[in-house]
GROMACS .gro file of C-alpha atoms in nm:
model
  235
    1UNK     CA    1   4.975   9.348  10.361
    2UNK     CA    2   4.703   9.097  10.604
    3UNK     CA    3   4.317   9.196  10.527
    4UNK     CA    4   4.095   9.042  10.733
    5UNK     CA    5   3.746   9.048  10.578
    6UNK     CA    6   3.416   8.804  10.609
    7UNK     CA    7   3.261   8.581  10.368
    8UNK     CA    8   2.919   8.563  10.292
    9UNK     CA    9   2.842   8.153  10.289
   10UNK     CA   10   2.477   8.012  10.196
   11UNK     CA   11   2.536   7.590  10.354
   12UNK     CA   12   2.181   7.536  10.245
   13UNK     CA   13   2.247   7.538   9.877
   14UNK     CA   14   2.621   7.382   9.819
   15UNK     CA   15   2.618   7.209   9.474
   16UNK     CA   16   2.675   6.827   9.628
   17UNK     CA   17   2.317   6.884   9.866
   18UNK     CA   18   2.132   7.073   9.554
   19UNK     CA   19   2.171   6.776   9.252
   20UNK     CA   20   2.021   6.497   9.345
   21UNK     CA   21   1.967   6.218   9.051
   22UNK     CA   22   1.609   6.155   8.885
   23UNK     CA   23   1.552   6.503   8.874
   24UNK     CA   24   1.621   6.755   8.561
   25UNK     CA   25   1.738   7.054   8.594
   26UNK     CA   26   1.832   7.349   8.398
   27UNK     CA   27   2.210   7.500   8.378
   28UNK     CA   28   2.177   7.862   8.344
   29UNK     CA   29   2.527   8.148   8.302
   30UNK     CA   30   2.608   8.315   8.593
   31UNK     CA   31   2.611   8.635   8.451
   32UNK     CA   32   2.319   8.689   8.175
   33UNK     CA   33   2.082   8.448   8.272
   34UNK     CA   34   2.133   8.249   7.963
   35UNK     CA   35   2.037   7.824   7.966
   36UNK     CA   36   2.303   7.679   7.880
   37UNK     CA   37   2.165   7.291   7.949
   38UNK     CA   38   1.797   7.268   7.929
   39UNK     CA   39   1.599   6.947   8.131
   40UNK     CA   40   1.859   6.723   8.167
   41UNK     CA   41   1.803   6.431   8.455
   42UNK     CA   42   2.106   6.282   8.551
   43UNK     CA   43   2.073   5.908   8.684
   44UNK     CA   44   2.407   5.931   8.883
   45UNK     CA   45   2.552   6.257   9.065
   46UNK     CA   46   2.908   6.140   9.228
   47UNK     CA   47   3.155   6.324   9.373
   48UNK     CA   48   3.516   6.312   9.214
   49UNK     CA   49   3.795   6.160   9.362
   50UNK     CA   50   4.032   6.516   9.498
   51UNK     CA   51   4.206   6.666   9.288
   52UNK     CA   52   4.560   6.511   9.366
   53UNK     CA   53   4.454   6.207   9.391
   54UNK     CA   54   4.694   6.071   9.191
   55UNK     CA   55   5.016   6.181   9.344
   56UNK     CA   56   4.829   5.976   9.672
   57UNK     CA   57   4.792   5.657   9.488
   58UNK     CA   58   5.180   5.732   9.354
   59UNK     CA   59   5.248   5.721   9.780
   60UNK     CA   60   5.036   5.384   9.848
   61UNK     CA   61   5.184   5.163   9.600
   62UNK     CA   62   5.495   5.007   9.555
   63UNK     CA   63   5.438   4.964   9.180
   64UNK     CA   64   5.393   5.237   8.885
   65UNK     CA   65   5.033   5.417   8.890
   66UNK     CA   66   4.765   5.182   8.765
   67UNK     CA   67   4.505   5.473   8.759
   68UNK     CA   68   4.794   5.690   8.571
   69UNK     CA   69   4.610   5.644   8.255
   70UNK     CA   70   4.232   5.632   8.323
   71UNK     CA   71   4.030   5.895   8.285
   72UNK     CA   72   3.646   5.957   8.411
   73UNK     CA   73   3.435   6.066   8.169
   74UNK     CA   74   3.067   6.118   8.236
   75UNK     CA   75   2.792   5.979   8.026
   76UNK     CA   76   2.423   6.187   7.956
   77UNK     CA   77   2.303   6.112   8.204
   78UNK     CA   78   2.581   6.135   8.443
   79UNK     CA   79   2.695   6.460   8.696
   80UNK     CA   80   3.060   6.433   8.844
   81UNK     CA   81   3.093   6.686   9.107
   82UNK     CA   82   3.486   6.855   9.200
   83UNK     CA   83   3.568   7.093   9.411
   84UNK     CA   84   3.530   7.358   9.229
   85UNK     CA   85   3.356   7.233   8.870
   86UNK     CA   86   3.129   7.017   8.776
   87UNK     CA   87   3.162   6.761   8.475
   88UNK     CA   88   2.877   6.719   8.227
   89UNK     CA   89   2.873   6.476   7.882
   90UNK     CA   90   2.837   6.726   7.623
   91UNK     CA   91   2.589   6.587   7.437
   92UNK     CA   92   2.410   6.832   7.191
   93UNK     CA   93   2.586   7.157   7.369
   94UNK     CA   94   2.756   7.417   7.159
   95UNK     CA   95   2.914   7.638   7.339
   96UNK     CA   96   3.265   7.507   7.252
   97UNK     CA   97   3.488   7.815   7.100
   98UNK     CA   98   3.647   7.697   6.764
   99UNK     CA   99   3.944   7.857   6.851
  100UNK     CA  100   4.044   7.691   7.195
  101UNK     CA  101   3.917   7.433   7.436
  102UNK     CA  102   3.703   7.718   7.593
  103UNK     CA  103   3.354   7.658   7.674
  104UNK     CA  104   3.195   8.005   7.653
  105UNK     CA  105   2.815   8.167   7.659
  106UNK     CA  106   2.641   8.254   7.342
  107UNK     CA  107   2.469   8.588   7.454
  108UNK     CA  108   2.765   8.761   7.737
  109UNK     CA  109   3.100   8.542   7.578
  110UNK     CA  110   3.155   8.479   7.962
  111UNK     CA  111   3.421   8.216   8.002
  112UNK     CA  112   3.182   7.896   8.148
  113UNK     CA  113   3.465   7.635   8.148
  114UNK     CA  114   3.633   7.410   7.923
  115UNK     CA  115   3.662   7.106   7.736
  116UNK     CA  116   3.786   6.801   7.898
  117UNK     CA  117   3.755   6.565   7.576
  118UNK     CA  118   3.543   6.478   7.263
  119UNK     CA  119   3.241   6.422   7.502
  120UNK     CA  120   3.315   6.614   7.820
  121UNK     CA  121   3.283   6.956   7.926
  122UNK     CA  122   3.406   7.056   8.254
  123UNK     CA  123   3.230   7.409   8.445
  124UNK     CA  124   3.375   7.598   8.649
  125UNK     CA  125   3.063   7.641   8.954
  126UNK     CA  126   3.124   8.017   8.983
  127UNK     CA  127   3.012   8.085   8.625
  128UNK     CA  128   2.673   7.816   8.627
  129UNK     CA  129   2.384   7.834   8.810
  130UNK     CA  130   2.141   7.567   8.884
  131UNK     CA  131   1.792   7.533   8.884
  132UNK     CA  132   1.550   7.249   8.901
  133UNK     CA  133   1.314   7.323   8.532
  134UNK     CA  134   1.055   7.364   8.747
  135UNK     CA  135   1.183   7.661   8.901
  136UNK     CA  136   1.275   7.974   8.688
  137UNK     CA  137   1.601   8.179   8.738
  138UNK     CA  138   1.644   8.421   8.953
  139UNK     CA  139   1.974   8.721   8.896
  140UNK     CA  140   2.188   8.723   9.170
  141UNK     CA  141   2.451   8.885   9.222
  142UNK     CA  142   2.818   8.833   9.047
  143UNK     CA  143   3.023   8.890   9.389
  144UNK     CA  144   2.746   8.715   9.640
  145UNK     CA  145   2.799   8.456   9.385
  146UNK     CA  146   3.174   8.474   9.419
  147UNK     CA  147   3.190   8.509   9.777
  148UNK     CA  148   2.996   8.241   9.853
  149UNK     CA  149   3.136   7.962   9.655
  150UNK     CA  150   3.488   8.070   9.768
  151UNK     CA  151   3.340   8.012  10.120
  152UNK     CA  152   3.160   7.697  10.093
  153UNK     CA  153   3.505   7.515   9.901
  154UNK     CA  154   3.710   7.664  10.177
  155UNK     CA  155   3.488   7.534  10.449
  156UNK     CA  156   3.465   7.157  10.226
  157UNK     CA  157   3.792   7.171  10.176
  158UNK     CA  158   3.911   7.237  10.523
  159UNK     CA  159   3.690   6.977  10.670
  160UNK     CA  160   3.780   6.684  10.411
  161UNK     CA  161   4.179   6.747  10.469
  162UNK     CA  162   4.245   6.959  10.830
  163UNK     CA  163   4.463   7.244  10.536
  164UNK     CA  164   4.350   7.577  10.648
  165UNK     CA  165   4.615   7.815  10.390
  166UNK     CA  166   4.516   7.796  10.096
  167UNK     CA  167   4.646   8.019   9.697
  168UNK     CA  168   4.462   8.095   9.440
  169UNK     CA  169   4.588   8.007   9.070
  170UNK     CA  170   4.505   8.139   8.743
  171UNK     CA  171   4.455   7.924   8.395
  172UNK     CA  172   4.863   8.008   8.388
  173UNK     CA  173   4.919   7.832   8.697
  174UNK     CA  174   5.031   8.177   8.855
  175UNK     CA  175   4.935   8.275   9.211
  176UNK     CA  176   4.708   8.551   9.228
  177UNK     CA  177   4.645   8.541   9.645
  178UNK     CA  178   4.699   8.387   9.971
  179UNK     CA  179   4.427   8.316  10.189
  180UNK     CA  180   4.345   8.173  10.544
  181UNK     CA  181   4.096   8.020  10.724
  182UNK     CA  182   4.113   8.137  11.060
  183UNK     CA  183   3.747   8.032  11.151
  184UNK     CA  184   3.394   7.907  10.974
  185UNK     CA  185   3.117   7.893  11.191
  186UNK     CA  186   3.077   8.289  11.242
  187UNK     CA  187   2.723   8.419  11.261
  188UNK     CA  188   2.725   8.736  11.144
  189UNK     CA  189   2.435   8.975  11.313
  190UNK     CA  190   2.296   9.300  11.175
  191UNK     CA  191   2.038   9.568  11.193
  192UNK     CA  192   1.823   9.694  10.929
  193UNK     CA  193   1.953  10.012  10.933
  194UNK     CA  194   2.348   9.940  11.007
  195UNK     CA  195   2.497   9.804  10.629
  196UNK     CA  196   2.804  10.021  10.742
  197UNK     CA  197   2.987   9.709  10.836
  198UNK     CA  198   3.037   9.507  10.540
  199UNK     CA  199   3.192   9.779  10.303
  200UNK     CA  200   3.492   9.709  10.612
  201UNK     CA  201   3.447   9.324  10.654
  202UNK     CA  202   3.329   9.195  10.326
  203UNK     CA  203   3.632   9.081  10.036
  204UNK     CA  204   3.339   9.188   9.772
  205UNK     CA  205   3.169   9.484   9.737
  206UNK     CA  206   2.749   9.350   9.791
  207UNK     CA  207   2.577   9.481  10.080
  208UNK     CA  208   2.359   9.155  10.233
  209UNK     CA  209   2.029   9.284  10.337
  210UNK     CA  210   1.796   9.078  10.583
  211UNK     CA  211   1.510   8.906  10.327
  212UNK     CA  212   1.290   8.949  10.622
  213UNK     CA  213   1.231   9.123  11.042
  214UNK     CA  214   1.416   9.452  11.144
  215UNK     CA  215   1.762   9.184  11.274
  216UNK     CA  216   1.936   8.984  10.973
  217UNK     CA  217   2.182   8.691  11.041
  218UNK     CA  218   2.363   8.446  10.811
  219UNK     CA  219   2.687   8.252  10.793
  220UNK     CA  220   2.999   8.386  10.772
  221UNK     CA  221   3.391   8.246  10.758
  222UNK     CA  222   3.655   8.419  10.871
  223UNK     CA  223   4.012   8.494  10.642
  224UNK     CA  224   4.320   8.674  10.622
  225UNK     CA  225   4.415   8.721  10.261
  226UNK     CA  226   4.742   8.884  10.051
  227UNK     CA  227   4.708   8.970   9.726
  228UNK     CA  228   5.022   8.881   9.482
  229UNK     CA  229   5.008   9.090   9.235
  230UNK     CA  230   5.280   9.256   9.008
  231UNK     CA  231   5.508   9.460   9.206
  232UNK     CA  232   5.311   9.368   9.565
  233UNK     CA  233   5.480   9.069   9.786
  234UNK     CA  234   5.741   8.963   9.554
  235UNK     CA  235   5.828   8.721   9.796
   0.00000   0.00000   0.00000
């Protein structure tokens, strides 16, 4: 059964737009608010190539991929931004799990990312909140963060690659959900007293109340999705 929800999206606070060089930032665990990286100032904030860049190079080169052995490792004052993650130099951070490559929060034990090399950590954008050092941390509902980040990724990827169908995979490579982006320019308008429609149209359970005034408006993307779980949608 295909389900058609609306996903709220905060276009004003995408990761690429909020991170700037020569500014100091604090990185918090999204789940509990514990500080992960404190007062880190970046000299360079650079976008990473597409996750499938290596396969594209092989299509364009008539000789073996010259970058096959090359890896991108940020220096201490670098931040590299991917579609769903960002890379930082580990520096003096001590969130690594001794058992494997997982990077976990010391307070709530949530998985924040994974180690890529001895000095490089990959943090997932849905697990970390980034704020300028002069700002304090304000908790945001978990589902609201995930919903907004998923919507941002869908919009950015569809704009860059002209594709509108996506799969969400786990660390084990298993596909958990199929998503089809219908449109990304929906403006959702609702009066202060009529929040019941959100339980029908939003994928996650939060109610997004207007910040001020009797009418609230926010951007949203409209998608179709189909779960791919055990005993359902085996095809």
